[in-house]
PDB file of C-alpha atoms and ligand atoms in Angstrom:
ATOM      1  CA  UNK C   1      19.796 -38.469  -5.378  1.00 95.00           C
ATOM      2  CA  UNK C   2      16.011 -38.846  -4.189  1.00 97.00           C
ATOM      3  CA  UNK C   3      13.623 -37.545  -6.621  1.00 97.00           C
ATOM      4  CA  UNK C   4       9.816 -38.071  -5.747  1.00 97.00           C
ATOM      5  CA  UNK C   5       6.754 -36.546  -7.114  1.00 97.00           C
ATOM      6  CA  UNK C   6       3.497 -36.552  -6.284  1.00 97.00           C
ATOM      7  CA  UNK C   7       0.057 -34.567  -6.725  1.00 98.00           C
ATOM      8  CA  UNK C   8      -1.409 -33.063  -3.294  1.00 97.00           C
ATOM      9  CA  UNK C   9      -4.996 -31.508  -3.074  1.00 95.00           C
ATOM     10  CA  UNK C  10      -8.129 -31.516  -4.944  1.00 93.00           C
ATOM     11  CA  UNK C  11      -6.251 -29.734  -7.932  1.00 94.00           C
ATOM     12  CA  UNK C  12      -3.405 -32.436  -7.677  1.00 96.00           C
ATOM     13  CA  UNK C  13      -0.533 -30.083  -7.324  1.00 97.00           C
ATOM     14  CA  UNK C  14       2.720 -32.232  -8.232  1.00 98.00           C
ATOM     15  CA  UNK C  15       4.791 -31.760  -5.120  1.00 98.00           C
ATOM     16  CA  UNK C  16       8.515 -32.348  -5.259  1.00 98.00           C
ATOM     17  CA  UNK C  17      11.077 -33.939  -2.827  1.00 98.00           C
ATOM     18  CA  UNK C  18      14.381 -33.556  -4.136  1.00 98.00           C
ATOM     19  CA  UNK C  19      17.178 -34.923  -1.354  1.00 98.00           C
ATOM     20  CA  UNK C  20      20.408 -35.696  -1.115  1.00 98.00           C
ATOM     21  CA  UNK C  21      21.174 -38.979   0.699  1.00 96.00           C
ATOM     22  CA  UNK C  22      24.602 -38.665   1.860  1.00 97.00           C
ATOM     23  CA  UNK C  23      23.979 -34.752   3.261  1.00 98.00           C
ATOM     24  CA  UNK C  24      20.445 -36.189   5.035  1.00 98.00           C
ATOM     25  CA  UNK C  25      19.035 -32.750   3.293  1.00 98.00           C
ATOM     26  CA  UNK C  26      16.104 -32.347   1.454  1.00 98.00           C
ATOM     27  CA  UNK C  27      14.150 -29.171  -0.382  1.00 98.00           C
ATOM     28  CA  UNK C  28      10.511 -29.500  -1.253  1.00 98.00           C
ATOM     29  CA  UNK C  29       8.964 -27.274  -3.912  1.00 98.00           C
ATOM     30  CA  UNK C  30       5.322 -26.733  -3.725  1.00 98.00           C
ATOM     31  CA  UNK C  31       3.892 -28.422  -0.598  1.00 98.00           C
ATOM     32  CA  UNK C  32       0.157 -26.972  -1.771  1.00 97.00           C
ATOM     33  CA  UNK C  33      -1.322 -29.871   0.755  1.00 96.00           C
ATOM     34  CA  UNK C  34      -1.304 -33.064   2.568  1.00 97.00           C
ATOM     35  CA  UNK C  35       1.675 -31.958   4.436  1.00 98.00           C
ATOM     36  CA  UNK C  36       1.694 -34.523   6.453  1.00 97.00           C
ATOM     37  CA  UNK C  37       2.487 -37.058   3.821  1.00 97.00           C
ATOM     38  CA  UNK C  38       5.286 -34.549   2.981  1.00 98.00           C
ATOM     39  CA  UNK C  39       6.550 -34.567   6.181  1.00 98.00           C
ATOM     40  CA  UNK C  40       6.243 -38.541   7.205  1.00 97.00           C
ATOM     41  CA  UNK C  41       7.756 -39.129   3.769  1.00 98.00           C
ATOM     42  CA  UNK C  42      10.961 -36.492   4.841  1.00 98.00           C
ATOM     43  CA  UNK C  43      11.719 -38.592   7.890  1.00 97.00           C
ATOM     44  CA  UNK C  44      10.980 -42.005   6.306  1.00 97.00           C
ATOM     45  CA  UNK C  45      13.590 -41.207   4.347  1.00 97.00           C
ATOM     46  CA  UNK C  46      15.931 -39.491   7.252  1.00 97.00           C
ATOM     47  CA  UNK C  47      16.146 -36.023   5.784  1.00 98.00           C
ATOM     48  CA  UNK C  48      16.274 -32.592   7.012  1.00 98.00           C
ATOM     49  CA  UNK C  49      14.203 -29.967   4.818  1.00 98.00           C
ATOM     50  CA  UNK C  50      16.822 -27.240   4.114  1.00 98.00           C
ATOM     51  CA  UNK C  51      13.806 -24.877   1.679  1.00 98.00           C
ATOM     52  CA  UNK C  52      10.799 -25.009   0.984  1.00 98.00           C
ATOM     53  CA  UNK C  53      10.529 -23.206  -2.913  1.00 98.00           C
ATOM     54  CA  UNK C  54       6.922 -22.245  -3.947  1.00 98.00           C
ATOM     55  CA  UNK C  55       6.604 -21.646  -7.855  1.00 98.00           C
ATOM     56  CA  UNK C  56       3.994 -19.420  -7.488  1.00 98.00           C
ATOM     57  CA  UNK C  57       1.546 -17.547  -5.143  1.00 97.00           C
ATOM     58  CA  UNK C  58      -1.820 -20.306  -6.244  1.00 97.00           C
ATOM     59  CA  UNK C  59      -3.459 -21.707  -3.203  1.00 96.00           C
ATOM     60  CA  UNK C  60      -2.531 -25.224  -4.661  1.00 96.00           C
ATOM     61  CA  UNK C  61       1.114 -24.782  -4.747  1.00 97.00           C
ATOM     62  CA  UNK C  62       1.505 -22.792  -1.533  1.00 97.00           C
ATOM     63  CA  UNK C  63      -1.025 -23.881   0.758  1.00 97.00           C
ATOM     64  CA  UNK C  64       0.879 -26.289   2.949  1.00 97.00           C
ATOM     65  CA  UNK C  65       3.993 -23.599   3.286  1.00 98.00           C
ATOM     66  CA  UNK C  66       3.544 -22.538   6.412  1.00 98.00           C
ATOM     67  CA  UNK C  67       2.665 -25.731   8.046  1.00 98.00           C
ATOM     68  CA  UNK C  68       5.706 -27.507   6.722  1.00 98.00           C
ATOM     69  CA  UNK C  69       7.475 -24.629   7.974  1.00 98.00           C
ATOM     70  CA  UNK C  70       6.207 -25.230  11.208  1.00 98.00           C
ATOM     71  CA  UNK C  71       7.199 -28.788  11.009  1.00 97.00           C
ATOM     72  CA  UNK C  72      10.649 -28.608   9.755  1.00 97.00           C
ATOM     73  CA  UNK C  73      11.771 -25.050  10.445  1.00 97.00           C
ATOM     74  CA  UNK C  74      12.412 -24.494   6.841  1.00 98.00           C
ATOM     75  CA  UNK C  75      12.683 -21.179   5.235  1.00 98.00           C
ATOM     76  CA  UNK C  76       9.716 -20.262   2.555  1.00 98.00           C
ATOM     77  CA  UNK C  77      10.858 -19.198  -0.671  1.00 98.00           C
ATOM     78  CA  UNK C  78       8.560 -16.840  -3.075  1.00 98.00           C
ATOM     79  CA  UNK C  79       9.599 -14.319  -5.786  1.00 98.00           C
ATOM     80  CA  UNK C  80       7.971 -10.791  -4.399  1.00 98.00           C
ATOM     81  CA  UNK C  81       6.103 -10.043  -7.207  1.00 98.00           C
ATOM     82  CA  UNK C  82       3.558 -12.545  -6.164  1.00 98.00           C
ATOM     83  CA  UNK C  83       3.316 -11.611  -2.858  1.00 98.00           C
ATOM     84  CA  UNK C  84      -0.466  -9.355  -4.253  1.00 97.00           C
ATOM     85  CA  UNK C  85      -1.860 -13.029  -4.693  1.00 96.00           C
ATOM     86  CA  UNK C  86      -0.486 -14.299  -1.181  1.00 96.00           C
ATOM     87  CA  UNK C  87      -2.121 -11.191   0.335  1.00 96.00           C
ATOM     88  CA  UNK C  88      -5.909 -12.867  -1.744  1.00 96.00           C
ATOM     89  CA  UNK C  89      -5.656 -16.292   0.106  1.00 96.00           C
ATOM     90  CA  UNK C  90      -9.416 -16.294   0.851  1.00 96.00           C
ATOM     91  CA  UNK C  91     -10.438 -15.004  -2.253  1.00 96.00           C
ATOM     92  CA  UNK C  92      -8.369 -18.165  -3.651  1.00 95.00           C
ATOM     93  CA  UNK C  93      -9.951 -20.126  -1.280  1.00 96.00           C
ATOM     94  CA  UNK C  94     -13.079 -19.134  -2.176  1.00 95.00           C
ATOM     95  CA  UNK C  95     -13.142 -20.066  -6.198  1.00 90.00           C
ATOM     96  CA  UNK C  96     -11.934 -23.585  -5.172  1.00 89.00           C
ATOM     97  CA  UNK C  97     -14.762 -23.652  -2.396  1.00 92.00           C
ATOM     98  CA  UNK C  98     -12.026 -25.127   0.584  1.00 91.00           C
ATOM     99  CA  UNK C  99     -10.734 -23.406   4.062  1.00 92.00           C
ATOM    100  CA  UNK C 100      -8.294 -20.616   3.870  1.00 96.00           C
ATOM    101  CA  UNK C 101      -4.874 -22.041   4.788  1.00 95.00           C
ATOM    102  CA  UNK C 102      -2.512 -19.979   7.283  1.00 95.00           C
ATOM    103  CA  UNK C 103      -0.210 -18.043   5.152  1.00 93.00           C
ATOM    104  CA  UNK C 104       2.694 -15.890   6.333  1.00 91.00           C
ATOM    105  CA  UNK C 105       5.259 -13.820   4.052  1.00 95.00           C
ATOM    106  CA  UNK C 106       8.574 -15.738   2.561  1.00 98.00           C
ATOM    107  CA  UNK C 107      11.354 -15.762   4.352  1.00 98.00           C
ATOM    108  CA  UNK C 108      13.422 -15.187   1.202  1.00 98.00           C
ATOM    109  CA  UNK C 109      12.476 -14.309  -2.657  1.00 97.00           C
ATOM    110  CA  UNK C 110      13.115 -16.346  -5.620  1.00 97.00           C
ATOM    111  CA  UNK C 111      14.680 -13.761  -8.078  1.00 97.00           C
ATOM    112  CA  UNK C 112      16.088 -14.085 -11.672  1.00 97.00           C
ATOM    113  CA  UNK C 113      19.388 -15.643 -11.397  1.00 94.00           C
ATOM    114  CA  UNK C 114      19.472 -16.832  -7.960  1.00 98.00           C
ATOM    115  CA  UNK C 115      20.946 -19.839  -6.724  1.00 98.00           C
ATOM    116  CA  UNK C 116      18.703 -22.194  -4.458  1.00 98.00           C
ATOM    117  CA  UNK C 117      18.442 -25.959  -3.841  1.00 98.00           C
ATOM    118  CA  UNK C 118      21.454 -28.266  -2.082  1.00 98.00           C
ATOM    119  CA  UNK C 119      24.916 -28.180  -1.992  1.00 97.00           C
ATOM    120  CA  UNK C 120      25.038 -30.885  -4.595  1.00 97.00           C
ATOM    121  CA  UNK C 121      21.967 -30.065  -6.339  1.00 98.00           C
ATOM    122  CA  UNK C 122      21.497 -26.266  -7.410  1.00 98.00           C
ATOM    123  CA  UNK C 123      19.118 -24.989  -9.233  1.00 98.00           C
ATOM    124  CA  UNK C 124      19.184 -21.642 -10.863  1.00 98.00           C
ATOM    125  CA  UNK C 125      15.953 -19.503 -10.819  1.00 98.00           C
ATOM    126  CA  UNK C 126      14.455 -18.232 -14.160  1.00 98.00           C
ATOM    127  CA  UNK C 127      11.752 -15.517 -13.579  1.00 98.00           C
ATOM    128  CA  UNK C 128       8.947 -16.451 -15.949  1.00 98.00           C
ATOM    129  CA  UNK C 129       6.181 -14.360 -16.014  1.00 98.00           C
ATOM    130  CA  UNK C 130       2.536 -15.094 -17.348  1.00 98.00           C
ATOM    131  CA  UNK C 131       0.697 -17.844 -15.432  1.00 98.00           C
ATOM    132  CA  UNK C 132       1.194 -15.182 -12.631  1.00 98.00           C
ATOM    133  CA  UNK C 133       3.560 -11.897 -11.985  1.00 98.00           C
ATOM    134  CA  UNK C 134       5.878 -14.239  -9.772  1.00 98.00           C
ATOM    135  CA  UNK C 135       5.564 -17.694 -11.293  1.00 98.00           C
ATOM    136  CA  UNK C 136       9.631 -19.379 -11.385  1.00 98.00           C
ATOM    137  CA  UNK C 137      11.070 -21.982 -13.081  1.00 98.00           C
ATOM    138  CA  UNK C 138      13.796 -24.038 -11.221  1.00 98.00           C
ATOM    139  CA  UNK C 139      16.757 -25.050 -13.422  1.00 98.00           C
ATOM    140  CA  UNK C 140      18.548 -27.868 -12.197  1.00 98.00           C
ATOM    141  CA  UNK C 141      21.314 -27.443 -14.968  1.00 97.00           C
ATOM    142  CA  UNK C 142      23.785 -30.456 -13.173  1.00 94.00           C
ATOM    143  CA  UNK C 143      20.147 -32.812 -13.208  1.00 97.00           C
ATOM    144  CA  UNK C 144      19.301 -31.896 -17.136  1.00 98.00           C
ATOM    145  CA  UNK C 145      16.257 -30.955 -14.852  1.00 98.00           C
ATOM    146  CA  UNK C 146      13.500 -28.209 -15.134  1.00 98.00           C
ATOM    147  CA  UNK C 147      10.557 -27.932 -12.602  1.00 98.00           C
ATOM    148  CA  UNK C 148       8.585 -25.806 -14.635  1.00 98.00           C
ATOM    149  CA  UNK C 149       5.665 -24.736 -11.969  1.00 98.00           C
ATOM    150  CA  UNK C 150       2.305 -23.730 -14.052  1.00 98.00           C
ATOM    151  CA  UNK C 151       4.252 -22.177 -16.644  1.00 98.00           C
ATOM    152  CA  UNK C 152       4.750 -25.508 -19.110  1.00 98.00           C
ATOM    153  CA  UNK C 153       2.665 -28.303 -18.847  1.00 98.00           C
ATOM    154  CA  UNK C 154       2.872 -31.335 -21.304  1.00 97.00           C
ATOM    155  CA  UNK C 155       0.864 -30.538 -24.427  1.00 96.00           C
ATOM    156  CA  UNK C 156      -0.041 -27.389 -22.658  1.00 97.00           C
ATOM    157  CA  UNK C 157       0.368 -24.099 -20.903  1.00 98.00           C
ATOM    158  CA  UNK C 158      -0.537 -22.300 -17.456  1.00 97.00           C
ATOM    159  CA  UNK C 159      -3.905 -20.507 -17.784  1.00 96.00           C
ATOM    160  CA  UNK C 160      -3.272 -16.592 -17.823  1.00 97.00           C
ATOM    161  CA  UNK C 161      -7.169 -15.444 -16.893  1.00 94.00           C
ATOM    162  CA  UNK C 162      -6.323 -15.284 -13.322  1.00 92.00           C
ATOM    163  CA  UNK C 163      -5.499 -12.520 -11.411  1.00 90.00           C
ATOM    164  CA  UNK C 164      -1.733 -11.793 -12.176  1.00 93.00           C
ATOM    165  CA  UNK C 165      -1.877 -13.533 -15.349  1.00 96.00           C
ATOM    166  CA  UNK C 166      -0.608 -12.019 -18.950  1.00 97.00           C
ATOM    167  CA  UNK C 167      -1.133 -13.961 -21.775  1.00 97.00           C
ATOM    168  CA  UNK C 168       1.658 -12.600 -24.144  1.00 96.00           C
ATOM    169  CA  UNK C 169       3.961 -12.785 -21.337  1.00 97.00           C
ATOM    170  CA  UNK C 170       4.110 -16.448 -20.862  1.00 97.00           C
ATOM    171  CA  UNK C 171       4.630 -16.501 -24.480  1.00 96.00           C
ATOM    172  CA  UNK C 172       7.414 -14.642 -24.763  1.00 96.00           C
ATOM    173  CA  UNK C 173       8.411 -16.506 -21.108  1.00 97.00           C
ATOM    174  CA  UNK C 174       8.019 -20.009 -22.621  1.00 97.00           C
ATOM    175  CA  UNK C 175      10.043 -18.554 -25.949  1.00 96.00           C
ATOM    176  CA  UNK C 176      13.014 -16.483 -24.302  1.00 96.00           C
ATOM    177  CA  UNK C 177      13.667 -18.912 -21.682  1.00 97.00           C
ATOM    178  CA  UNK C 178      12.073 -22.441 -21.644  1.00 97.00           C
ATOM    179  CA  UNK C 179      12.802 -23.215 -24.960  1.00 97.00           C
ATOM    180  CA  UNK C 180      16.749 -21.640 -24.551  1.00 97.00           C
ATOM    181  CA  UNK C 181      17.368 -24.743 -22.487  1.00 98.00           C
ATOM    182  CA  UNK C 182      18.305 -27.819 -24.091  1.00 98.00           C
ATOM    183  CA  UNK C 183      15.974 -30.657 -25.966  1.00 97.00           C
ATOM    184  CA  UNK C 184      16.838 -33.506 -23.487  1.00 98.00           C
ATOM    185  CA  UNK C 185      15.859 -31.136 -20.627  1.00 98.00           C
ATOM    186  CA  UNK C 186      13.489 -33.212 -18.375  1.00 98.00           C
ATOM    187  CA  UNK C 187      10.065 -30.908 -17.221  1.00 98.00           C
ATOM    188  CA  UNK C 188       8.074 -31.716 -14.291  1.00 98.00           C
ATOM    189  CA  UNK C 189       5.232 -29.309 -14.326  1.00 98.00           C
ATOM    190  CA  UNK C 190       3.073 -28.333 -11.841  1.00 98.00           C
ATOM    191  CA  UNK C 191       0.293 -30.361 -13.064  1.00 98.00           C
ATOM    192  CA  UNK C 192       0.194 -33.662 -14.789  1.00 98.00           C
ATOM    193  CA  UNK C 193       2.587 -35.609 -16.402  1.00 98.00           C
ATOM    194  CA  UNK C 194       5.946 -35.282 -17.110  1.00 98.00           C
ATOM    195  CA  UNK C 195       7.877 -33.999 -20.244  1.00 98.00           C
ATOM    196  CA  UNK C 196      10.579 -32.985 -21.675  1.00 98.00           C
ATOM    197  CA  UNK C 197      11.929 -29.623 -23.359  1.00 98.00           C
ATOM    198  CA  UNK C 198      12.186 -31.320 -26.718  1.00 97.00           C
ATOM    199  CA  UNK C 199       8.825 -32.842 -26.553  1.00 97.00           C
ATOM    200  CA  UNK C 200       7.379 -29.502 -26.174  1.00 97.00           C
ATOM    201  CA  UNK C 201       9.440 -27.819 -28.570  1.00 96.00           C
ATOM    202  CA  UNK C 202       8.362 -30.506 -31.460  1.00 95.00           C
ATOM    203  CA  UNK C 203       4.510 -31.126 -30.111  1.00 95.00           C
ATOM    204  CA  UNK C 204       3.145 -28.281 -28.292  1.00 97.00           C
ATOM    205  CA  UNK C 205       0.669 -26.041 -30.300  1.00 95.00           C
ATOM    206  CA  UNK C 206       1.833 -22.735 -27.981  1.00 93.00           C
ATOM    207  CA  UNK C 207       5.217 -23.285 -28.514  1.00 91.00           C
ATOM    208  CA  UNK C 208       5.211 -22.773 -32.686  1.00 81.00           C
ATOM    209  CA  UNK C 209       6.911 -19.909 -33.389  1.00 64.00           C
ATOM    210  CA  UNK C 210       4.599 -17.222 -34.992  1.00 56.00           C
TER     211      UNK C 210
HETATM  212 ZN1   ZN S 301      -1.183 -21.839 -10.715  1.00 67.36          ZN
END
């Protein structure tokens, strides 16, 4: 398996390239930027992009969609009930001060319970609410594996004062479905550094139970 993270963009989105070395296929969740390096980094490594999976609707996770579309020929996933925020690129643009980036509907949606990801490496889809109306999770239940968008962060939690954002939802998100998944779960949020289920369950102040 390839595994290889990296922030993109002046808000340092982690970007994900999780491939499969004997298929030659790849997915990438959240290409918010710098799609280029995405994409050189894709054929360096002689892989075809199957999806493209955006956590959420945030100019920094979904910015660089389309163009890596356009590069690849991937499909865009997005759950729908983000597609309001898609629909406010410029006003996104706009509070980070940067160029509105080309956007253009999913090609598919990333509901509860779906299945997504490679042949080898599925990952399930948990709809967590909160950070935004469509913010995912991926669950890569095979990898011990969670890519946890801006809903978990190490020591911390997605902001809910957006737009879109609900403060006792990712609560009772984080509660009813991050912390169902087991301790030695790995996290890679959306921001920062990496974690793991357990950590957060012992360490971080939103997750004591009230
Ligand atoms: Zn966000």
């Amino acid at each position: 398996m390839i595994r290889e993270s990296f922030p993109v963009g002046p808000l340092a989105c982690n970007c994900t390239i999780l491939g499969d070395e004997e298929a030659h296929e790849a997915i990438v969740i959240d290409p918010g930027d710098e799609v280029s390096r995405i994409a050189n980094r894709l054929s360096e490594l002689g892989l075809k992009l199957k999806q493209i999976l955006v956590t959420h609707a945030h100019i920094d996770h979904v910015g660089g969609a389309l163009k890596l579309k356009r590069l690849t020929g991937a499909p865009i996933f997005l759950n729908e009930n983000d597609l309001p925020l898609l629909k406010m690129m410029e006003a996104q643009a706009a509070w980070l001060g940067v160029r509105t980036p080309e956007i253009a509907l999913p090609d598919d949606g990333l509901n509860e319970g779906q299945v997504v990801g490679l042949e080898r490496y599925p990952a399930q889809v948990l709809h967590t609410p909160g950070h935004t109306q469509g913010s995912v999770c991926l669950y890569f239940a095979p990898l011990k594996l969670l890519v946890a968008g801006d809903t978990l962060f190490a020591g911390s939690i997605g902001r809910t004062d957006l737009p879109g954002g609900n403060f006792d939802q990712i609560i009772d998100s984080l509660h009813s479905r991050l912390l169902a998944l087991p301790d030695e779960t790995e996290v890679l949020p959306g921001h920062g550094p990496e974690t793991t289920i357990g950590e957060e369950r012992e360490s971080n102040p939103f997750l004591r139970v009230v």
